[in-house]
C-alpha positions as a LaTeX table, in Angstrom:
\begin{tabular}{lrrr}
\hline
Residue & $x$ (\AA) & $y$ (\AA) & $z$ (\AA) \\
\hline
Unk1 & $-14.63$ & 9.94 & $-8.80$ \\
Unk2 & $-16.48$ & 10.43 & $-4.97$ \\
Unk3 & $-14.97$ & 6.68 & $-3.35$ \\
Unk4 & $-11.71$ & 5.79 & $-4.53$ \\
Unk5 & $-9.10$ & 3.13 & $-3.74$ \\
Unk6 & $-5.75$ & 3.73 & $-1.54$ \\
Unk7 & $-3.36$ & 0.56 & $-2.39$ \\
Unk8 & $-1.00$ & 0.38 & $-0.06$ \\
Unk9 & 2.12 & $-2.48$ & $-0.99$ \\
Unk10 & 4.40 & $-2.27$ & 1.73 \\
Unk11 & 7.55 & $-4.49$ & 1.34 \\
Unk12 & 10.99 & $-4.84$ & 3.47 \\
Unk13 & 12.50 & $-2.32$ & 1.61 \\
Unk14 & 10.03 & 0.16 & 0.40 \\
Unk15 & 6.33 & 1.19 & 0.74 \\
Unk16 & 4.50 & 2.05 & $-2.32$ \\
Unk17 & 1.27 & 3.94 & $-2.14$ \\
Unk18 & $-1.44$ & 4.16 & $-5.40$ \\
Unk19 & $-4.57$ & 6.18 & $-5.41$ \\
Unk20 & $-6.98$ & 4.91 & $-7.78$ \\
Unk21 & $-10.71$ & 4.34 & $-8.53$ \\
Unk22 & $-13.02$ & 0.87 & $-8.99$ \\
Unk23 & $-11.98$ & 0.53 & $-12.55$ \\
Unk24 & $-8.12$ & 0.55 & $-11.50$ \\
Unk25 & $-7.21$ & 3.76 & $-13.44$ \\
Unk26 & $-4.25$ & 5.56 & $-10.79$ \\
Unk27 & $-4.65$ & 9.19 & $-10.33$ \\
Unk28 & $-2.00$ & 9.47 & $-7.78$ \\
Unk29 & 1.13 & 7.93 & $-6.51$ \\
Unk30 & 3.55 & 7.95 & $-3.73$ \\
Unk31 & 6.66 & 6.11 & $-2.39$ \\
Unk32 & 9.41 & 6.02 & 0.50 \\
Unk33 & 11.61 & 6.49 & $-2.02$ \\
Unk34 & 10.16 & 9.28 & $-3.82$ \\
Unk35 & 9.86 & 10.83 & $-0.25$ \\
Unk36 & 13.89 & 11.51 & $-0.25$ \\
Unk37 & 14.41 & 8.22 & 2.12 \\
Unk38 & 16.60 & 5.87 & 0.69 \\
Unk39 & 18.87 & 2.39 & 1.10 \\
Unk40 & 17.40 & 0.83 & 4.12 \\
Unk41 & 15.22 & 3.63 & 5.72 \\
Unk42 & 12.67 & 3.28 & 3.04 \\
Unk43 & 11.47 & 0.28 & 4.79 \\
Unk44 & 10.94 & 2.20 & 7.99 \\
Unk45 & 7.23 & 3.09 & 8.91 \\
Unk46 & 8.50 & 6.66 & 9.48 \\
Unk47 & 9.31 & 6.72 & 5.46 \\
Unk48 & 5.82 & 4.88 & 4.60 \\
Unk49 & 4.02 & 7.67 & 7.30 \\
Unk50 & 5.93 & 10.33 & 5.52 \\
Unk51 & 4.82 & 8.90 & 1.76 \\
Unk52 & 1.43 & 8.44 & 2.83 \\
Unk53 & 1.09 & 12.42 & 4.45 \\
Unk54 & 2.41 & 13.37 & 0.77 \\
Unk55 & $-0.26$ & 11.14 & $-0.98$ \\
Unk56 & $-3.09$ & 12.27 & 1.38 \\
Unk57 & $-2.49$ & 15.73 & 0.56 \\
Unk58 & $-2.55$ & 15.78 & $-2.82$ \\
Unk59 & $-5.94$ & 13.79 & $-2.45$ \\
Unk60 & $-6.95$ & 16.76 & $-0.52$ \\
Unk61 & $-6.41$ & 18.92 & $-2.71$ \\
Unk62 & $-8.72$ & 17.17 & $-5.34$ \\
Unk63 & $-11.16$ & 17.47 & $-2.98$ \\
Unk64 & $-11.77$ & 13.34 & $-1.84$ \\
Unk65 & $-12.53$ & 12.47 & 1.86 \\
Unk66 & $-14.10$ & 8.93 & 1.40 \\
Unk67 & $-11.59$ & 5.99 & 0.62 \\
Unk68 & $-11.45$ & 2.76 & 0.67 \\
Unk69 & $-8.07$ & 1.07 & 1.38 \\
Unk70 & $-5.96$ & $-1.99$ & 0.46 \\
Unk71 & $-2.97$ & $-3.28$ & 1.94 \\
Unk72 & $-0.73$ & $-5.74$ & 0.81 \\
Unk73 & 2.69 & $-6.62$ & 1.82 \\
Unk74 & 4.27 & $-7.34$ & 5.31 \\
Unk75 & 6.77 & $-4.64$ & 5.56 \\
Unk76 & 6.83 & $-2.43$ & 8.50 \\
Unk77 & 5.29 & 0.75 & 7.13 \\
Unk78 & 1.42 & $-0.90$ & 7.07 \\
Unk79 & $-0.24$ & 0.39 & 10.15 \\
Unk80 & 1.79 & 3.62 & 9.86 \\
Unk81 & 0.70 & 4.53 & 6.49 \\
Unk82 & $-2.98$ & 3.50 & 7.40 \\
Unk83 & $-2.72$ & 5.73 & 10.38 \\
Unk84 & $-2.09$ & 8.68 & 8.67 \\
Unk85 & $-5.06$ & 8.65 & 6.36 \\
Unk86 & $-7.35$ & 8.45 & 9.66 \\
Unk87 & $-5.26$ & 11.11 & 11.41 \\
Unk88 & $-5.89$ & 13.32 & 8.17 \\
Unk89 & $-9.67$ & 13.08 & 8.41 \\
Unk90 & $-10.46$ & 11.21 & 5.23 \\
Unk91 & $-14.07$ & 8.75 & 5.67 \\
Unk92 & $-12.44$ & 5.05 & 5.59 \\
Unk93 & $-15.23$ & 3.00 & 4.18 \\
Unk94 & $-12.94$ & $-0.44$ & 4.37 \\
Unk95 & $-10.04$ & $-2.05$ & 5.29 \\
Unk96 & $-8.92$ & $-4.83$ & 2.90 \\
Unk97 & $-5.99$ & $-6.93$ & 3.85 \\
Unk98 & $-5.16$ & $-8.52$ & 0.32 \\
Unk99 & $-1.94$ & $-9.94$ & 1.01 \\
Unk100 & $-1.29$ & $-13.08$ & $-0.95$ \\
Unk101 & $-1.13$ & $-16.38$ & 0.71 \\
Unk102 & 0.85 & $-19.05$ & $-0.25$ \\
Unk103 & $-0.87$ & $-22.59$ & $-0.57$ \\
Unk104 & $-0.05$ & $-26.13$ & $-1.48$ \\
Unk105 & 3.54 & $-27.70$ & $-0.98$ \\
Unk106 & 6.87 & $-27.59$ & $-2.40$ \\
Unk107 & 7.15 & $-30.05$ & $-5.67$ \\
Unk108 & 8.59 & $-33.42$ & $-4.74$ \\
Unk109 & 11.87 & $-33.66$ & $-6.14$ \\
Unk110 & 12.61 & $-36.56$ & $-8.87$ \\
Unk111 & 13.82 & $-40.11$ & $-7.74$ \\
Unk112 & 17.75 & $-40.00$ & $-7.83$ \\
Unk113 & 19.15 & $-42.18$ & $-10.90$ \\
Unk114 & 22.33 & $-44.10$ & $-9.87$ \\
\hline
\end{tabular}
């Protein structure tokens, strides 16, 4: 458990942060809702940074120093949650944006029957 992956899922309504290994086993979780925010305040950058601070402190107690970061979503808490791990002194090996991008087009409508 030397290098772990921090998954940040930032939506418009909440920010979820997971700490897992390369296999996908989750060790720690944090979210803006668990940090005491409710309603529309969960989607703010401040709530995301508080959730990231909570997870960073727990990871520091586990003795972790080197991390990889995966960011998903289009919410406003992306950068503020990311910034926390740099300020807490973690060695960040990579930052990957894994936001799904839609491709292709809509299915055309059937011809109208009269």
